[in-house]
mmCIF file of C-alpha atoms in Angstrom:
data_model
loop_
_atom_site.group_PDB
_atom_site.id
_atom_site.type_symbol
_atom_site.label_atom_id
_atom_site.label_comp_id
_atom_site.label_asym_id
_atom_site.label_seq_id
_atom_site.Cartn_x
_atom_site.Cartn_y
_atom_site.Cartn_z
ATOM 1 C CA UNK A 283 135.323 97.077 109.371
ATOM 2 C CA UNK A 284 133.746 96.451 112.935
ATOM 3 C CA UNK A 285 133.118 92.796 113.804
ATOM 4 C CA UNK A 286 130.414 91.921 117.189
ATOM 5 C CA UNK A 287 131.415 89.116 118.770
ATOM 6 C CA UNK A 288 129.453 86.065 119.584
ATOM 7 C CA UNK A 289 131.368 83.837 122.064
ATOM 8 C CA UNK A 290 131.678 80.209 121.697
ATOM 9 C CA UNK A 291 128.915 79.180 118.918
ATOM 10 C CA UNK A 292 128.710 76.000 116.445
ATOM 11 C CA UNK A 293 128.399 78.398 114.413
ATOM 12 C CA UNK A 294 129.708 77.042 109.822
ATOM 13 C CA UNK A 295 128.001 78.078 107.154
ATOM 14 C CA UNK A 296 127.212 76.163 105.007
ATOM 15 C CA UNK A 297 125.608 73.904 107.780
ATOM 16 C CA UNK A 298 123.866 71.063 106.173
ATOM 17 C CA UNK A 299 120.588 69.481 107.220
ATOM 18 C CA UNK A 300 121.424 65.393 107.132
ATOM 19 C CA UNK A 301 119.054 63.118 107.850
ATOM 20 C CA UNK A 302 120.391 59.964 109.544
ATOM 21 C CA UNK A 303 118.812 56.641 107.894
ATOM 22 C CA UNK A 304 118.750 53.650 109.903
ATOM 23 C CA UNK A 305 117.046 50.059 111.057
ATOM 24 C CA UNK A 306 116.496 48.382 114.012
ATOM 25 C CA UNK A 307 116.472 45.115 115.369
ATOM 26 C CA UNK A 308 113.671 44.136 112.899
ATOM 27 C CA UNK A 309 113.912 45.792 109.892
ATOM 28 C CA UNK A 310 111.963 49.251 110.878
ATOM 29 C CA UNK A 311 113.625 52.481 109.441
ATOM 30 C CA UNK A 312 114.042 55.015 111.268
ATOM 31 C CA UNK A 313 115.750 58.937 109.796
ATOM 32 C CA UNK A 314 117.098 61.826 112.879
ATOM 33 C CA UNK A 315 117.871 65.664 111.832
ATOM 34 C CA UNK A 316 121.152 66.198 112.329
ATOM 35 C CA UNK A 317 122.883 69.561 111.377
ATOM 36 C CA UNK A 318 126.894 68.993 113.017
ATOM 37 C CA UNK A 319 128.168 67.044 109.963
ATOM 38 C CA UNK A 320 131.111 67.147 107.346
ATOM 39 C CA UNK A 321 133.161 64.950 105.054
ATOM 40 C CA UNK A 322 136.921 64.311 106.689
ATOM 41 C CA UNK A 323 138.091 62.253 104.571
ATOM 42 C CA UNK A 324 137.920 61.228 100.590
ATOM 43 C CA UNK A 325 135.734 58.358 101.465
ATOM 44 C CA UNK A 326 134.699 59.533 105.349
ATOM 45 C CA UNK A 327 132.013 61.686 106.843
ATOM 46 C CA UNK A 328 132.128 62.363 110.626
ATOM 47 C CA UNK A 329 128.894 63.462 112.505
ATOM 48 C CA UNK A 330 128.205 64.806 116.121
ATOM 49 C CA UNK A 331 125.394 62.485 117.874
ATOM 50 C CA UNK A 332 123.986 62.435 121.045
ATOM 51 C CA UNK A 333 121.612 59.680 122.505
ATOM 52 C CA UNK A 334 118.602 58.765 120.000
ATOM 53 C CA UNK A 335 116.999 56.070 118.590
ATOM 54 C CA UNK A 336 119.268 56.596 115.227
ATOM 55 C CA UNK A 337 122.129 55.330 118.175
ATOM 56 C CA UNK A 338 120.686 52.348 119.371
ATOM 57 C CA UNK A 339 120.286 51.306 115.891
ATOM 58 C CA UNK A 340 123.802 52.204 114.610
ATOM 59 C CA UNK A 341 125.425 49.447 117.325
ATOM 60 C CA UNK A 342 122.792 46.974 116.019
ATOM 61 C CA UNK A 343 123.635 47.407 112.758
ATOM 62 C CA UNK A 344 126.423 49.467 111.836
ATOM 63 C CA UNK A 345 125.275 51.050 109.037
ATOM 64 C CA UNK A 346 124.471 54.158 107.968
ATOM 65 C CA UNK A 347 122.491 56.068 105.194
ATOM 66 C CA UNK A 348 122.984 60.306 105.165
ATOM 67 C CA UNK A 349 121.174 61.750 102.705
ATOM 68 C CA UNK A 350 120.806 66.086 101.864
ATOM 69 C CA UNK A 351 117.750 67.161 103.329
ATOM 70 C CA UNK A 352 116.155 69.307 100.467
ATOM 71 C CA UNK A 353 113.479 72.010 99.750
ATOM 72 C CA UNK A 354 110.506 70.083 99.447
ATOM 73 C CA UNK A 355 111.125 68.220 102.282
ATOM 74 C CA UNK A 356 111.901 70.555 104.860
ATOM 75 C CA UNK A 357 108.760 69.715 106.470
ATOM 76 C CA UNK A 358 108.851 66.254 106.518
ATOM 77 C CA UNK A 359 113.079 66.653 107.079
ATOM 78 C CA UNK A 360 112.172 68.879 111.018
ATOM 79 C CA UNK A 361 109.936 66.387 111.710
ATOM 80 C CA UNK A 362 112.496 63.401 111.470
ATOM 81 C CA UNK A 363 114.481 66.061 113.835
ATOM 82 C CA UNK A 364 111.868 67.631 116.275
ATOM 83 C CA UNK A 365 110.109 63.603 116.942
ATOM 84 C CA UNK A 366 111.726 61.216 118.527
ATOM 85 C CA UNK A 367 112.245 57.272 117.326
ATOM 86 C CA UNK A 368 111.574 55.904 120.528
ATOM 87 C CA UNK A 369 108.087 57.918 121.664
ATOM 88 C CA UNK A 370 107.138 57.271 117.901
ATOM 89 C CA UNK A 371 108.357 54.078 116.277
ATOM 90 C CA UNK A 372 106.251 55.239 113.124
ATOM 91 C CA UNK A 373 107.627 58.411 112.437
ATOM 92 C CA UNK A 374 109.454 57.933 109.394
ATOM 93 C CA UNK A 375 106.036 56.824 107.584
ATOM 94 C CA UNK A 376 104.421 59.922 109.236
ATOM 95 C CA UNK A 377 106.508 62.176 107.513
ATOM 96 C CA UNK A 378 105.502 60.574 104.494
ATOM 97 C CA UNK A 379 109.355 59.039 103.503
ATOM 98 C CA UNK A 380 109.019 55.102 101.756
ATOM 99 C CA UNK A 381 112.696 53.201 102.007
ATOM 100 C CA UNK A 382 114.828 51.141 99.427
ATOM 101 C CA UNK A 383 117.392 49.222 101.335
ATOM 102 C CA UNK A 384 120.378 50.381 100.204
ATOM 103 C CA UNK A 385 122.325 48.016 97.179
ATOM 104 C CA UNK A 386 126.265 48.584 99.942
ATOM 105 C CA UNK A 387 124.912 48.901 103.346
ATOM 106 C CA UNK A 388 121.966 47.514 105.874
ATOM 107 C CA UNK A 389 120.826 51.009 105.555
ATOM 108 C CA UNK A 390 117.246 52.978 104.450
ATOM 109 C CA UNK A 391 117.426 55.065 101.281
ATOM 110 C CA UNK A 392 115.065 57.565 101.867
ATOM 111 C CA UNK A 393 113.700 57.554 97.996
ATOM 112 C CA UNK A 394 111.726 61.389 98.742
ATOM 113 C CA UNK A 395 115.689 62.622 99.228
ATOM 114 C CA UNK A 396 117.262 61.992 96.012
ATOM 115 C CA UNK A 397 120.881 62.092 97.533
ATOM 116 C CA UNK A 398 122.670 59.797 99.941
ATOM 117 C CA UNK A 399 126.060 59.127 100.685
ATOM 118 C CA UNK A 400 125.741 54.944 102.078
ATOM 119 C CA UNK A 401 128.151 54.357 105.150
ATOM 120 C CA UNK A 402 129.554 51.894 107.600
ATOM 121 C CA UNK A 403 130.273 52.707 111.291
ATOM 122 C CA UNK A 404 133.886 52.786 111.663
ATOM 123 C CA UNK A 405 133.883 54.303 115.684
ATOM 124 C CA UNK A 406 131.425 56.035 117.515
ATOM 125 C CA UNK A 407 132.819 57.174 120.639
ATOM 126 C CA UNK A 408 131.797 60.656 122.635
ATOM 127 C CA UNK A 409 129.477 60.910 120.285
ATOM 128 C CA UNK A 410 131.579 61.463 117.213
ATOM 129 C CA UNK A 411 130.188 58.849 114.295
ATOM 130 C CA UNK A 412 132.968 58.394 112.133
ATOM 131 C CA UNK A 413 131.193 56.702 108.957
ATOM 132 C CA UNK A 414 133.442 55.220 105.629
ATOM 133 C CA UNK A 415 131.659 56.150 102.983
ATOM 134 C CA UNK A 416 130.858 53.183 100.731
ATOM 135 C CA UNK A 417 128.846 54.405 97.908
ATOM 136 C CA UNK A 418 127.427 57.776 96.782
ATOM 137 C CA UNK A 419 123.482 57.599 95.188
ATOM 138 C CA UNK A 420 121.309 60.334 93.387
ATOM 139 C CA UNK A 421 118.161 59.900 91.385
ATOM 140 C CA UNK A 422 118.529 60.695 87.842
ATOM 141 C CA UNK A 423 116.356 63.616 88.654
ATOM 142 C CA UNK A 424 118.839 65.795 90.314
ATOM 143 C CA UNK A 425 121.368 64.968 87.644
ATOM 144 C CA UNK A 426 122.304 67.082 84.243
ATOM 145 C CA UNK A 427 125.296 65.122 81.818
ATOM 146 C CA UNK A 428 125.363 62.300 84.594
ATOM 147 C CA UNK A 429 126.073 64.959 87.216
ATOM 148 C CA UNK A 430 124.998 66.150 90.330
ATOM 149 C CA UNK A 431 123.361 69.297 90.268
ATOM 150 C CA UNK A 432 123.117 71.204 92.954
ATOM 151 C CA UNK A 433 120.252 73.746 91.691
ATOM 152 C CA UNK A 434 118.962 70.682 90.655
ATOM 153 C CA UNK A 435 119.344 68.874 94.148
ATOM 154 C CA UNK A 436 117.869 72.380 96.460
ATOM 155 C CA UNK A 437 119.396 71.024 99.376
ATOM 156 C CA UNK A 438 119.238 73.112 102.587
ATOM 157 C CA UNK A 439 121.008 74.567 105.298
ATOM 158 C CA UNK A 440 120.034 75.092 109.448
ATOM 159 C CA UNK A 441 120.730 78.885 110.492
ATOM 160 C CA UNK A 442 121.897 78.176 114.242
ATOM 161 C CA UNK A 443 121.358 82.018 114.942
ATOM 162 C CA UNK A 444 118.209 82.349 113.972
ATOM 163 C CA UNK A 445 116.952 78.511 113.726
ATOM 164 C CA UNK A 446 115.581 78.681 110.152
ATOM 165 C CA UNK A 447 116.488 76.935 106.953
ATOM 166 C CA UNK A 448 117.833 78.978 103.156
ATOM 167 C CA UNK A 449 118.257 77.085 100.242
ATOM 168 C CA UNK A 450 122.076 76.617 98.781
ATOM 169 C CA UNK A 451 122.817 76.348 94.906
ATOM 170 C CA UNK A 452 123.764 80.152 93.583
ATOM 171 C CA UNK A 453 127.189 79.722 91.653
ATOM 172 C CA UNK A 454 129.419 82.116 91.982
ATOM 173 C CA UNK A 455 132.850 80.529 90.797
ATOM 174 C CA UNK A 456 135.446 77.418 89.181
ATOM 175 C CA UNK A 457 137.463 75.733 92.653
ATOM 176 C CA UNK A 458 140.474 75.176 91.592
ATOM 177 C CA UNK A 459 139.836 78.242 88.443
ATOM 178 C CA UNK A 460 139.480 81.438 89.636
ATOM 179 C CA UNK A 461 141.597 81.716 92.095
ATOM 180 C CA UNK A 462 145.062 81.594 89.751
ATOM 181 C CA UNK A 463 144.196 84.928 87.337
ATOM 182 C CA UNK A 464 146.216 86.476 90.938
ATOM 183 C CA UNK A 465 148.487 84.299 90.538
ATOM 184 C CA UNK A 466 149.310 85.670 86.816
ATOM 185 C CA UNK A 467 149.668 88.712 87.951
#
């Protein structure tokens, strides 16, 4: 096998497209697109963020939501990543997003995005936001037999090589099961 070297790149597949929801000091919802995030423990998420309206809001409210961008909302989700909340305070509304206040944290749930992590800020230093996951909520439309169904959710992934979004969701195996066949040999 021949390999091509690309140097240091921000590459991890799939790279989820996360939409961070916050309220400002007046209770106005804001959303931003963040592609560099990962769960780092059972009840913890880490997201790399530079200075934005969202980071201002995090300092005020100490809470946020994280929604997975979906295929049917790709335009709105991209929009909240290319337009500044500082320059356009109505970008949430302009994206045709609607907010419902979380019952668990002082942050908006984006009605159009059916899956959300509801989080409290644990720390925010050197551009790394660490949040404690207080609750995960999902719209009934993305559940099968009471469980999250990725085929119904239709999350998207970001490819930093071509700056495009891709769908995710094809089943290819069973976790914690398929590998056991090698042990039995």
